[in-house]
Short mmCIF file of C-alpha atoms in Angstrom, two decimals:
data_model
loop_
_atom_site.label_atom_id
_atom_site.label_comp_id
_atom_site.label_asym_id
_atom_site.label_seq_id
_atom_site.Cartn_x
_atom_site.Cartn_y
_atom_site.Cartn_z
CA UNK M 1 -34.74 52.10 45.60
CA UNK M 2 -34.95 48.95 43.78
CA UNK M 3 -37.40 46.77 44.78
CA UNK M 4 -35.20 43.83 44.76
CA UNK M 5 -32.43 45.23 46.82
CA UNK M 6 -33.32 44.06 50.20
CA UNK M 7 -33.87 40.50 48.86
CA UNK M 8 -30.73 40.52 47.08
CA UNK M 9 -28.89 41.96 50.52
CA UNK M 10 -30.03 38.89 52.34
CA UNK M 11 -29.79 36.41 49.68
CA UNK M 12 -26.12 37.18 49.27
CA UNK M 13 -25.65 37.26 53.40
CA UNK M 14 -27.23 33.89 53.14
CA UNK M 15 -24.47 32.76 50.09
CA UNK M 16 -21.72 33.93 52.38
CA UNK M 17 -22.31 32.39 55.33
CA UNK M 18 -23.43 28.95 53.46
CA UNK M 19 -20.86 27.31 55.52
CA UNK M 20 -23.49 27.41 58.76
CA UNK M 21 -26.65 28.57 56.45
CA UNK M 22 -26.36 25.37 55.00
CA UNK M 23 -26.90 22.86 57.70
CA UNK M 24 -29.00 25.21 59.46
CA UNK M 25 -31.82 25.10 56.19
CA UNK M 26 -30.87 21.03 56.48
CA UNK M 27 -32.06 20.61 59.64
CA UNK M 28 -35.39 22.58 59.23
CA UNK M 29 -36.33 20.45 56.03
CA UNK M 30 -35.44 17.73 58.22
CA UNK M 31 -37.40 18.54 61.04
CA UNK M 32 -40.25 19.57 58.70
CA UNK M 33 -40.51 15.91 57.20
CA UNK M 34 -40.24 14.48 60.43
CA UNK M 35 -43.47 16.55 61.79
CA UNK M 36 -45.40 16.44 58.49
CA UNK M 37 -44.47 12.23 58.91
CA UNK M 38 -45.83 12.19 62.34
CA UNK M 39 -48.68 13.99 61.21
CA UNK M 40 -49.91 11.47 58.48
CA UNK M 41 -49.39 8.27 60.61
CA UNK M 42 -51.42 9.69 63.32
CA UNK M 43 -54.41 9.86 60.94
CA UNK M 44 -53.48 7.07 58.12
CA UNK M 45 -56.56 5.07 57.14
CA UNK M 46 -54.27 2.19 56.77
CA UNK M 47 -53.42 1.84 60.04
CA UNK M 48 -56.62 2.03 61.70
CA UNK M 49 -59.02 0.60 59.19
CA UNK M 50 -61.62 -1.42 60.31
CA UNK M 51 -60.81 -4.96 60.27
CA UNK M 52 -57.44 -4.28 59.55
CA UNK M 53 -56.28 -6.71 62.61
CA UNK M 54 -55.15 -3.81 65.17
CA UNK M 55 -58.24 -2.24 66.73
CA UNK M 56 -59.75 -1.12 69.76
CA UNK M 57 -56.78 -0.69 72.16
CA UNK M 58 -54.15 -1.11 69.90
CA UNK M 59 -55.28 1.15 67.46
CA UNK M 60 -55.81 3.92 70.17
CA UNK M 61 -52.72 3.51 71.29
CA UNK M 62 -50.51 3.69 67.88
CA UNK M 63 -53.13 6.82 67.38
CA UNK M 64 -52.23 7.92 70.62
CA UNK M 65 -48.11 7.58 70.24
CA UNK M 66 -48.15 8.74 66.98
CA UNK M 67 -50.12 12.26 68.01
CA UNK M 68 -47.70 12.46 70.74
CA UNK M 69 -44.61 12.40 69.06
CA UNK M 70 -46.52 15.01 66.90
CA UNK M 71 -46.28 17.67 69.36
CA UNK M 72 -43.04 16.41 71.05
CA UNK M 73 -41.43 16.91 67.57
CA UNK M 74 -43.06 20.11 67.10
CA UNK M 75 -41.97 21.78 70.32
CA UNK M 76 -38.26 20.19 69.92
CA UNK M 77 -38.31 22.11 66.15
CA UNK M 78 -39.20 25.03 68.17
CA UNK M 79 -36.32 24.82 70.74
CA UNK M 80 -34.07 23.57 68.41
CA UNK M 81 -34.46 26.45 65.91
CA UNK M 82 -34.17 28.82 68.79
CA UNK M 83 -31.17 27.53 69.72
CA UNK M 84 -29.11 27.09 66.39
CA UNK M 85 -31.08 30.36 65.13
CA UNK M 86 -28.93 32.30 67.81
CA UNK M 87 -25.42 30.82 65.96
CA UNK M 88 -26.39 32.65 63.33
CA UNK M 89 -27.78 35.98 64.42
CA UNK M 90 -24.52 35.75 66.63
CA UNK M 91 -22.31 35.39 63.26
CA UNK M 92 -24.84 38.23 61.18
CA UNK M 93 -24.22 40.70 63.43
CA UNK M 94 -21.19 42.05 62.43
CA UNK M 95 -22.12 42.58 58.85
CA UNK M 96 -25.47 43.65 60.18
CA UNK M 97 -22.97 46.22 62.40
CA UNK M 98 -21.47 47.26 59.03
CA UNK M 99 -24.74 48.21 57.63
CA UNK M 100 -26.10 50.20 59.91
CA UNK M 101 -22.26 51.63 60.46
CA UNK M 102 -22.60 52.65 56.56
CA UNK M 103 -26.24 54.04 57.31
CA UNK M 104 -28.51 52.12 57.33
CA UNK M 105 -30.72 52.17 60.42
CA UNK M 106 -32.90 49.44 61.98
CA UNK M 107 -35.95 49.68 59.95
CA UNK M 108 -33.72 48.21 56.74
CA UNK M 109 -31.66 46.22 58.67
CA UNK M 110 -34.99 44.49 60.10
CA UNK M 111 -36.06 44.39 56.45
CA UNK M 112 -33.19 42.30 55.66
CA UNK M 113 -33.52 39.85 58.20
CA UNK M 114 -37.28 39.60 57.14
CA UNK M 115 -36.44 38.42 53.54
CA UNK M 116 -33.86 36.15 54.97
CA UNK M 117 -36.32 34.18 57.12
CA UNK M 118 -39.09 34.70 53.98
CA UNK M 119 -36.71 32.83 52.45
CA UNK M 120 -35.54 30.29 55.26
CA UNK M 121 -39.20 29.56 55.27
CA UNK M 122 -40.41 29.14 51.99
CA UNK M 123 -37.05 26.78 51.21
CA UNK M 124 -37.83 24.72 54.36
CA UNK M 125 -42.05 24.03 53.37
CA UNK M 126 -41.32 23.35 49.97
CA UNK M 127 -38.24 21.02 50.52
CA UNK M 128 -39.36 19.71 54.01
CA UNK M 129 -42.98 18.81 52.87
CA UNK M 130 -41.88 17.22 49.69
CA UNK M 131 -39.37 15.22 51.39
CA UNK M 132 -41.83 14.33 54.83
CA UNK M 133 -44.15 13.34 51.93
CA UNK M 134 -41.55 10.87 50.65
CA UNK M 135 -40.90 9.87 54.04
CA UNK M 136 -44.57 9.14 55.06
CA UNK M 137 -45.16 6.76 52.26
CA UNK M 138 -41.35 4.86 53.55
CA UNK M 139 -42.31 5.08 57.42
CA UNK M 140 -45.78 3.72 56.49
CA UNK M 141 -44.44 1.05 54.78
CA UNK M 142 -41.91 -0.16 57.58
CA UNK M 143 -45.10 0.94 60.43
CA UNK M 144 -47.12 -1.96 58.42
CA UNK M 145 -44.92 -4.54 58.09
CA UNK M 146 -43.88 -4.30 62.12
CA UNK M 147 -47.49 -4.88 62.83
CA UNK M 148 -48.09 -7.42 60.51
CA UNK M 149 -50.52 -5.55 57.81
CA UNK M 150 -50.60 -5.35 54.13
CA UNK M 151 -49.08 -2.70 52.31
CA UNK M 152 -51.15 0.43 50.94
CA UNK M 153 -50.66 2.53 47.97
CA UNK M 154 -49.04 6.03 47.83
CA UNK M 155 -51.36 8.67 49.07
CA UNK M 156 -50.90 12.32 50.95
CA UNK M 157 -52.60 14.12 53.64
CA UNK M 158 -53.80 17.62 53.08
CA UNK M 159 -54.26 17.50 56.89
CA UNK M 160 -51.26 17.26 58.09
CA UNK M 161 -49.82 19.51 55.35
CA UNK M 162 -51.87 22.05 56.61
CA UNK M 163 -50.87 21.54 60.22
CA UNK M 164 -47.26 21.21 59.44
CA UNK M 165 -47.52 24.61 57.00
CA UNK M 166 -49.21 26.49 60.39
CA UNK M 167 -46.60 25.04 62.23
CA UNK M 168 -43.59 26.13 60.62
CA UNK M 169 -44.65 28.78 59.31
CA UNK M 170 -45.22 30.19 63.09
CA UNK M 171 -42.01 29.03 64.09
CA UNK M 172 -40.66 31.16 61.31
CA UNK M 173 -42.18 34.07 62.28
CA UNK M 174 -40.94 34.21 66.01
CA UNK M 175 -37.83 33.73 64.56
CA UNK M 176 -37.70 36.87 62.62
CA UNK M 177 -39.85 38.55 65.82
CA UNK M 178 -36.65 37.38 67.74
CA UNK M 179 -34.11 38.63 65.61
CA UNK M 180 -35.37 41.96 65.18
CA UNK M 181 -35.38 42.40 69.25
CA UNK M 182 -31.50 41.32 69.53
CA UNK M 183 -30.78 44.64 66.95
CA UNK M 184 -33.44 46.35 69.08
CA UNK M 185 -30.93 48.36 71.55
CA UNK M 186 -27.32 47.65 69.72
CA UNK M 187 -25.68 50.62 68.31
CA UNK M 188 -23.27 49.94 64.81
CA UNK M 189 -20.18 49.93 66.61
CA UNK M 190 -21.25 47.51 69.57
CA UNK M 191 -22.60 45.30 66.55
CA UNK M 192 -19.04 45.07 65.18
CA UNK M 193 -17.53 43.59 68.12
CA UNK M 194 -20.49 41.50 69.13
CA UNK M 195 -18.39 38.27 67.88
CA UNK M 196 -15.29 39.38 70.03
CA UNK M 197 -17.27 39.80 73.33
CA UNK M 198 -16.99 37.76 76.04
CA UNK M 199 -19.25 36.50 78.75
CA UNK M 200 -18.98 36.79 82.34
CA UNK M 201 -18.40 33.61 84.40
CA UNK M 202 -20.65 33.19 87.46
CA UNK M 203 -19.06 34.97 90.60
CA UNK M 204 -19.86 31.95 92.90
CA UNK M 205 -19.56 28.86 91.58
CA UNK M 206 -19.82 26.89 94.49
CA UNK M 207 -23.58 27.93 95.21
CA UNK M 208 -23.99 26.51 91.90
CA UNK M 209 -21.88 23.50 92.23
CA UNK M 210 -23.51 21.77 95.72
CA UNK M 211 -27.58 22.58 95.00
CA UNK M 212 -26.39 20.77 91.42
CA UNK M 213 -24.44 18.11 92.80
CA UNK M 214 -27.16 17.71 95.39
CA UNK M 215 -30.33 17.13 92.90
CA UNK M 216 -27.84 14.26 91.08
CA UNK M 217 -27.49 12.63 93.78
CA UNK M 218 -31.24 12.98 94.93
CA UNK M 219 -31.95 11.67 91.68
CA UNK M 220 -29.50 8.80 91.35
CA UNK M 221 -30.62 7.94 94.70
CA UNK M 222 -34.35 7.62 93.75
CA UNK M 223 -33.56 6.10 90.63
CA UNK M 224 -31.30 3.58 92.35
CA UNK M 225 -33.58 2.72 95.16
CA UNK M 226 -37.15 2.20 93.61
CA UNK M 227 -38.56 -1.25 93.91
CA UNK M 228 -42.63 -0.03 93.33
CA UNK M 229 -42.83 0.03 89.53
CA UNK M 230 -46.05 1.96 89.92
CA UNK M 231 -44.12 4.24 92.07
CA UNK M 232 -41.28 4.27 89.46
CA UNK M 233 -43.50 5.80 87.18
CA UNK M 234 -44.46 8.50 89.24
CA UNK M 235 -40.75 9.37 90.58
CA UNK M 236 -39.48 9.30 86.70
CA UNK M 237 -40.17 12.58 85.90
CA UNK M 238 -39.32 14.06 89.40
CA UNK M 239 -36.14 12.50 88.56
CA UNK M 240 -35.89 13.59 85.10
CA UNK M 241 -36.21 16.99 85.67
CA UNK M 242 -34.01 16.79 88.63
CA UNK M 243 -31.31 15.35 86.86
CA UNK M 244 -32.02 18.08 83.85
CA UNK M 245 -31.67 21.12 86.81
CA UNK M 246 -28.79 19.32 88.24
CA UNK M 247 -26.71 18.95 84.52
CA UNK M 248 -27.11 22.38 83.87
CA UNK M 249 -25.84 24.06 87.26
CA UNK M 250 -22.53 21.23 87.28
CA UNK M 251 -22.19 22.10 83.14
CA UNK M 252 -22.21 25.79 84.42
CA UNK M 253 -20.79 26.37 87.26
CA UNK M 254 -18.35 23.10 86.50
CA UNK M 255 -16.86 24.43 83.33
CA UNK M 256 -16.05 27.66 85.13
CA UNK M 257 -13.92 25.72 88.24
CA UNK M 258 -12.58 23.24 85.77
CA UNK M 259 -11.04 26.05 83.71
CA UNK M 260 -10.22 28.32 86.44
CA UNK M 261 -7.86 25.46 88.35
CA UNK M 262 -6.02 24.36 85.28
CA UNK M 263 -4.94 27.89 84.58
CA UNK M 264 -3.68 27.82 87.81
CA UNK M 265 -1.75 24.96 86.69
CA UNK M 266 1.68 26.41 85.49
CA UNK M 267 3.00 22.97 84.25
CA UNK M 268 -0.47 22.57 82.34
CA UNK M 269 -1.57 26.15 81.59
CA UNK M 270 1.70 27.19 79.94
CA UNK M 271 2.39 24.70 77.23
CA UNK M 272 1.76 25.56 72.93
CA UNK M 273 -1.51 23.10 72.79
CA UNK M 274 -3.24 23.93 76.08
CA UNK M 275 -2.76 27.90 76.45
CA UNK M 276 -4.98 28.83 73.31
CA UNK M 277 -7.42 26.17 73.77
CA UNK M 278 -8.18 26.86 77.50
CA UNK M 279 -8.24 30.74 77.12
CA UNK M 280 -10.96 30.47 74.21
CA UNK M 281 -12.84 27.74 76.60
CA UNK M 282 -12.31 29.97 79.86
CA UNK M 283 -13.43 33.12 77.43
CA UNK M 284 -17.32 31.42 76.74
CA UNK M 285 -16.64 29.27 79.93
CA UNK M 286 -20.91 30.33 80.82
CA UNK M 287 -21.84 29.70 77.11
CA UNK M 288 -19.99 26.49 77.03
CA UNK M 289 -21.49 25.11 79.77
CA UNK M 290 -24.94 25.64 78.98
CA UNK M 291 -23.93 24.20 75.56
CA UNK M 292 -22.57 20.97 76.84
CA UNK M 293 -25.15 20.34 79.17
CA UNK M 294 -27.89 20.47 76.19
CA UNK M 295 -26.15 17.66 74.25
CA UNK M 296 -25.43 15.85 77.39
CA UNK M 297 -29.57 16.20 77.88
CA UNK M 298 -30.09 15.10 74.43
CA UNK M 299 -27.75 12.54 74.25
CA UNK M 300 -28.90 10.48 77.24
CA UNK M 301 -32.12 11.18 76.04
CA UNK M 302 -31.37 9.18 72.63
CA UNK M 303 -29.80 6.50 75.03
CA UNK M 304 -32.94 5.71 77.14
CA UNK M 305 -35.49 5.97 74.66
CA UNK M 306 -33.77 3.58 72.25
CA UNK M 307 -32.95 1.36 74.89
CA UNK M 308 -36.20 1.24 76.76
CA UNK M 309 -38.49 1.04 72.99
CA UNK M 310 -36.17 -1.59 71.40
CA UNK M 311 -36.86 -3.67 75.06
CA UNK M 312 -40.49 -3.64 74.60
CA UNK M 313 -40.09 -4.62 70.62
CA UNK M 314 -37.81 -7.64 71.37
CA UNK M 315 -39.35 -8.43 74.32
CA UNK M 316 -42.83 -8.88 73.80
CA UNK M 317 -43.33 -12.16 72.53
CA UNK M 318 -41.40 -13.41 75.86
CA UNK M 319 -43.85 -10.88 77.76
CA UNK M 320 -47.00 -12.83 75.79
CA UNK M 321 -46.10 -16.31 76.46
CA UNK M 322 -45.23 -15.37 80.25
CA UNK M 323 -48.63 -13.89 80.75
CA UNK M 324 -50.20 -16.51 79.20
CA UNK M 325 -48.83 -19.20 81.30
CA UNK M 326 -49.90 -17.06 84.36
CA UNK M 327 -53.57 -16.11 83.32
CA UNK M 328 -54.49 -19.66 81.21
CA UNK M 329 -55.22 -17.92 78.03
CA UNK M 330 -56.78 -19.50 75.34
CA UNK M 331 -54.97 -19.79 71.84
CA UNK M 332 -57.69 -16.94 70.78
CA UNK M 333 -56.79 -14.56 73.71
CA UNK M 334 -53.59 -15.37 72.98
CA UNK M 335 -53.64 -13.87 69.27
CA UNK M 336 -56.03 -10.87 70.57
CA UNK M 337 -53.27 -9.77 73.27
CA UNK M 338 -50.21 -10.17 71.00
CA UNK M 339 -52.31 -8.35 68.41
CA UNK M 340 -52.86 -5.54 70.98
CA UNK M 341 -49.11 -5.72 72.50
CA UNK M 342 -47.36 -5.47 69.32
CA UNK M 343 -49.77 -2.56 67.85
CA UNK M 344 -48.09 -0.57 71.08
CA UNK M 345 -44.97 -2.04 71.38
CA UNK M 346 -44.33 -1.30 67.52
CA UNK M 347 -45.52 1.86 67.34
CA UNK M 348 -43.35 2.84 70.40
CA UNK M 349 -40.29 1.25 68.82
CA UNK M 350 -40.55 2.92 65.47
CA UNK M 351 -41.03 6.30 66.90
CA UNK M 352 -37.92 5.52 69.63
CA UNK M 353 -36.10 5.24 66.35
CA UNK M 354 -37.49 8.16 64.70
CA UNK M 355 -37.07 10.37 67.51
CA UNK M 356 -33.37 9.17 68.40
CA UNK M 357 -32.56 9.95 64.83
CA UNK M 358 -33.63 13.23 65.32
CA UNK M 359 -31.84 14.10 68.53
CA UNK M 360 -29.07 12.24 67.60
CA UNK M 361 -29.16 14.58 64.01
CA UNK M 362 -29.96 17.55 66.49
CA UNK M 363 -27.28 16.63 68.49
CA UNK M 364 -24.63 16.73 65.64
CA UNK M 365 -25.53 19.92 64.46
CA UNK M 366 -25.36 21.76 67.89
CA UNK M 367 -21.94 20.20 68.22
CA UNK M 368 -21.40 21.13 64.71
CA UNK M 369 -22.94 24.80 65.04
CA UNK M 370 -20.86 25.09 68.14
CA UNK M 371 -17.78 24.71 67.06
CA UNK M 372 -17.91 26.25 63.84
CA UNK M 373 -18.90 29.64 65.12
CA UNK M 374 -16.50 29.52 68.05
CA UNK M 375 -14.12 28.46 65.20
CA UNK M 376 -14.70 31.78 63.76
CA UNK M 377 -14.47 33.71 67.18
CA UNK M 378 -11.06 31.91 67.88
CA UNK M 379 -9.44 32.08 64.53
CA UNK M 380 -7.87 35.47 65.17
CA UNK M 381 -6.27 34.55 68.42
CA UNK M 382 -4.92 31.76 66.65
CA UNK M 383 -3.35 33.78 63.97
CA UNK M 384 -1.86 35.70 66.53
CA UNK M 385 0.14 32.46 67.78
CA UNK M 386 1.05 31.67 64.52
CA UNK M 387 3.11 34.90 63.61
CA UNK M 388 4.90 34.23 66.82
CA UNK M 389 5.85 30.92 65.92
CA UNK M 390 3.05 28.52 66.61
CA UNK M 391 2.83 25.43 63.77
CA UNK M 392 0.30 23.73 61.81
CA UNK M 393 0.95 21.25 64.32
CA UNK M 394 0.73 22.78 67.42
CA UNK M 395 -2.72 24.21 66.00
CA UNK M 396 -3.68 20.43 65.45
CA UNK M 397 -2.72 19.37 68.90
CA UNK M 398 -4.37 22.47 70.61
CA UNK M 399 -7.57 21.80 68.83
CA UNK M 400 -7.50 18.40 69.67
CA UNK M 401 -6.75 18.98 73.05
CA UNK M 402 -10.25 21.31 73.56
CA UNK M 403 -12.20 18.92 71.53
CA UNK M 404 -11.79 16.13 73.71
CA UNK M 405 -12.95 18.32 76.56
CA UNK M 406 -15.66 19.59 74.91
CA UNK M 407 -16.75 16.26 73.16
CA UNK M 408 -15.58 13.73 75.99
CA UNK M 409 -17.61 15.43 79.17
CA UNK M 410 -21.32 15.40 77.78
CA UNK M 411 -20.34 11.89 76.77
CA UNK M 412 -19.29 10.61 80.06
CA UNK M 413 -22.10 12.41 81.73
CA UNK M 414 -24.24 10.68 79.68
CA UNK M 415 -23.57 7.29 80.11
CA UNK M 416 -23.20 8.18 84.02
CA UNK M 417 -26.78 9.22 83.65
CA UNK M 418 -27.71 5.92 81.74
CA UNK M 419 -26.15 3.63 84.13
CA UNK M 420 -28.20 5.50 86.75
CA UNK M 421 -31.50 4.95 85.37
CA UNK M 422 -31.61 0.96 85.12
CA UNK M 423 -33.34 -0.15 87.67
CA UNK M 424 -35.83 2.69 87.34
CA UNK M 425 -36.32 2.30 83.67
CA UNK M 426 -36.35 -1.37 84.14
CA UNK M 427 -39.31 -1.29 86.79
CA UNK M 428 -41.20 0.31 84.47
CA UNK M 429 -40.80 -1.86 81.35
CA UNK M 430 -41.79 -4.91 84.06
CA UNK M 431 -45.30 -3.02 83.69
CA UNK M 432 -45.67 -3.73 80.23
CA UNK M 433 -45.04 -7.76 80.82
CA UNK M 434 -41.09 -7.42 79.66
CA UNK M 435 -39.00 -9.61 82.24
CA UNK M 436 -35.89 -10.44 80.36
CA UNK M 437 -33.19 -8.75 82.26
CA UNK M 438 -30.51 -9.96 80.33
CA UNK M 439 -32.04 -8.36 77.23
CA UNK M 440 -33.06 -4.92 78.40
CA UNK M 441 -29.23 -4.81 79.61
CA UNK M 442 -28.06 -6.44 76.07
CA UNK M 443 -29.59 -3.86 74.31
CA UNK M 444 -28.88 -0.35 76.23
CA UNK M 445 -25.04 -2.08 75.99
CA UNK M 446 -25.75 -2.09 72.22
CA UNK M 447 -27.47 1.40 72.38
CA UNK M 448 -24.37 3.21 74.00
CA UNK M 449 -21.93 1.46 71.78
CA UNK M 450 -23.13 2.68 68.50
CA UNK M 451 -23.82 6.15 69.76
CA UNK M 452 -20.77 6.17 71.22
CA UNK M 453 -19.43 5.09 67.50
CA UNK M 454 -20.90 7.83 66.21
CA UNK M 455 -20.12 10.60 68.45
CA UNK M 456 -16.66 9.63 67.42
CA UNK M 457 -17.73 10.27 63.84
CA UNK M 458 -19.05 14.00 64.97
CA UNK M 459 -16.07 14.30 66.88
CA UNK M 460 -13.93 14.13 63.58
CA UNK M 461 -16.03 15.68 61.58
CA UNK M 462 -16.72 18.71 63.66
CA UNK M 463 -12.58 19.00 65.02
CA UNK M 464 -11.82 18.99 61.17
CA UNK M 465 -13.96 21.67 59.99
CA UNK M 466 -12.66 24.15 63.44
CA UNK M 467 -9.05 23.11 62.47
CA UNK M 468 -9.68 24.29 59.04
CA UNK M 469 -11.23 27.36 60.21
CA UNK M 470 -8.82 28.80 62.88
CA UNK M 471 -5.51 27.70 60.52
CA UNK M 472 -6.77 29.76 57.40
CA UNK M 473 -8.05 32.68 58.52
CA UNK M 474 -5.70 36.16 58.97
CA UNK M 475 -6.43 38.30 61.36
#
């Protein structure tokens, strides 16, 4: 057999499926850069030079927050490729099916799937690195001039190209490790159909819904109550991973009732725009769920981060002058403490920003991945109700009317859980010296309204690409 035949197999897999390879391999060079980025500013000479104007505790701390969102970006890639990784074996699996229908067994079809991640992986170091290279040298630049330093030439870490290389490169392989177990136990046939099978909803979804309603409002309670900002700190992440626990099971076990009682709905059920779009939702009703409750996660997560960084940026010269009035500084502690404060406060700020572009990118693409491979799944059903006399139109309004459900719940749930975490978030930020109320509230306002601008955007962009999927395709 030719030695190029495998390679050619799952290069030309890769070619047809472009339309979800393609912003899959996106998002790993983009999450490459982003790690290989983190990487060189938490060991850039230039920002922790000697004399440079930020040392001692300001330079362990931007050494500190910059090492941290490291390994916070590195374990996101991880999820995050696990996650969008499982669109795509989903999708593969019926060609795989075909293969090993025509006779090939598992040993080639693993083969296959090991040049196709080769491939993922050697695209995504060699794209990602050069681009995270380009995007250390901008970051750098934009890191110095928040805390006030001079500029520094173009250089490149072999470092943190080595830990980013390691890093990926094992992220790859569990990838390919994973994929081979899904084909593991599936005959050809099963295979096939993989794409047309559906999941099984809970069987009680109240035991779900009241231990999930109950940690929300456990959490909004604690969140809502706090007055200790020391004790704030300590209750945040009870309350975060409450709230986390308590998203999932309503997502769930929500989606589930939700669907259940509006097919009970004659006057709703039965009508051209709602009967195809709630049978596909009721049909992944468990998947969904799980689905929507990750962006929801993600999406408040963009919200408080921004919100609570961009407070201590814009607030720190207020928090300075305060404490110096209190204490009776000196003009030379004066210029030591803001020194130290906006070494933090800057470093925090630009990696709110960098992370919240990343989930919000993340976010997008799940949204994206989500409904372009249910897209595929729904397209026959919708071909179906087009030889019996559904329009172009109808299509239109059906789609529509599952987007907004789809798009409009993690959304709301989100900014329920934002509203809900202001007076805990803003006993903490009265730690670091920030006591402007009116700003902290100014700027989560301005936080929600452009990512609520932009969901829109996804919105549009990802009900446009589903539309043109399920109105082209025969059956």
């Amino acid at each position: 057999m030719n030695a190029f035949f495998y390679p050619r197999l799952a290069l030309s897999g890769m070619r047809r499926d472009r339309r979800i390879y393609t912003p899959y391999l996106a998002a790993c060079v983009f999450m490459t850069a982003v790690v290989y980025d983190l990487a060189f500013l938490a060991d850039s000479p230039a920002l922790y030079a000697v004399g440079s104007g930020v040392n001692g505790m300001g330079t362990s701390a931007i050494r500190l927050v910059m090492t941290l969102g490291k390994w916070v970006m590195a374990v996101f890639a991880l999820l995050f490729f696990f996650y969008t990784n499982a669109f795509l074996i989903r999708r593969r699996k019926k060609e795989l099916g075909l293969m090993s229908v025509l006779g090939m067994d598992r040993g080639a079809l693993g083969t296959i799937l090991f040049w196709e991640a080769l491939m993922a992986a050697a695209f995504t170091l060699v794209a990602g690195l050069g681009f995270g290279v380009l995007l250390s040298y901008l970051s750098q630049a934009v890191l110095l001039r928040l805390l006030g330093l001079p500029a520094v030439a173009f250089s490149v870490s072999a470092s943190a190209l080595r830990q980013c290389a390691v890093t990926f490169a094992a992220i790859f392989a569990l990838l390919y490790v994973r994929g081979v177990l899904s084909l593991r136990h599936a005959q050809g046939a099963a295979l096939l159909k993989s794409e047309n099978v559906g999941e099984r909803p809970p069987k009680s979804q109240w035991l779900l819904v009241i231990p999930g309603i109950a940690l929300l409002l456990g959490a909004y309670y604690i969140a809502a109550t706090i007055k200790d900002p020391v004790a704030a700190i300590l209750l945040f992440f009870v309350a975060v991973i409450m709230v986390i626990l308590a998203t999932y099971l309503l997502f769930i076990s929500g989606s589930v009732t939700l669907c259940r009682t509006l097919q009970k709905s004659e006057a709703f059920y039965y009508k051209k725009r709602n009967f195809v779009s709630l049978s596909s939702l009721t049909y992944r009703m468990k998947r969904n769920g799980a689905g929507l409750a990750s962006i929801c996660i993600l999406s408040t997560m963009v919200l408080v981060m921004l919100a609570s960084t961009a407070s201590l940026y814009f607030g720190a010269e207020d928090a300075i002058n305060t404490l110096a009035v209190q204490n009776h500084w000196h003009p030379t502690e004066i210029a030591d403490v803001r020194a130290e404060f906006f070494s933090l406060y800057s470093s925090l700020f630009f990696l709110g920003i960098l992370l919240s572009v990343v989930f919000l990118f993340a976010t997008l693409l799940m949204l994206y991945y989500k409904q372009v491979v249910e897209g595929y799944e729904d397209a026959s059903r919708f071909a179906i109700m087009q030889r019996v006399g559904m329009t172009k139109r109808d299509i239109r309004e059906s789609v529509n009317a599952q987007m907004l459900l789809v798009f409009l719940l993690p959304l709301a749930a989100a900014a329920l859980h934002l509203a809900f975490a202001q007076p805990m978030v803003w006993q903490i930020l009265q730690i670091f010296g920030i006591q402007n109320l009116t700003l902290f509230l100014g700027v989560t306002g301005a936080a929600l309204l452009v990512f609520a601008l932009l969901y829109c955007a996804m919105y549009r962009l990802t009900s446009n690409a589903y539309y043109r999927i399920v109105s082209t395709q025969n059956v």
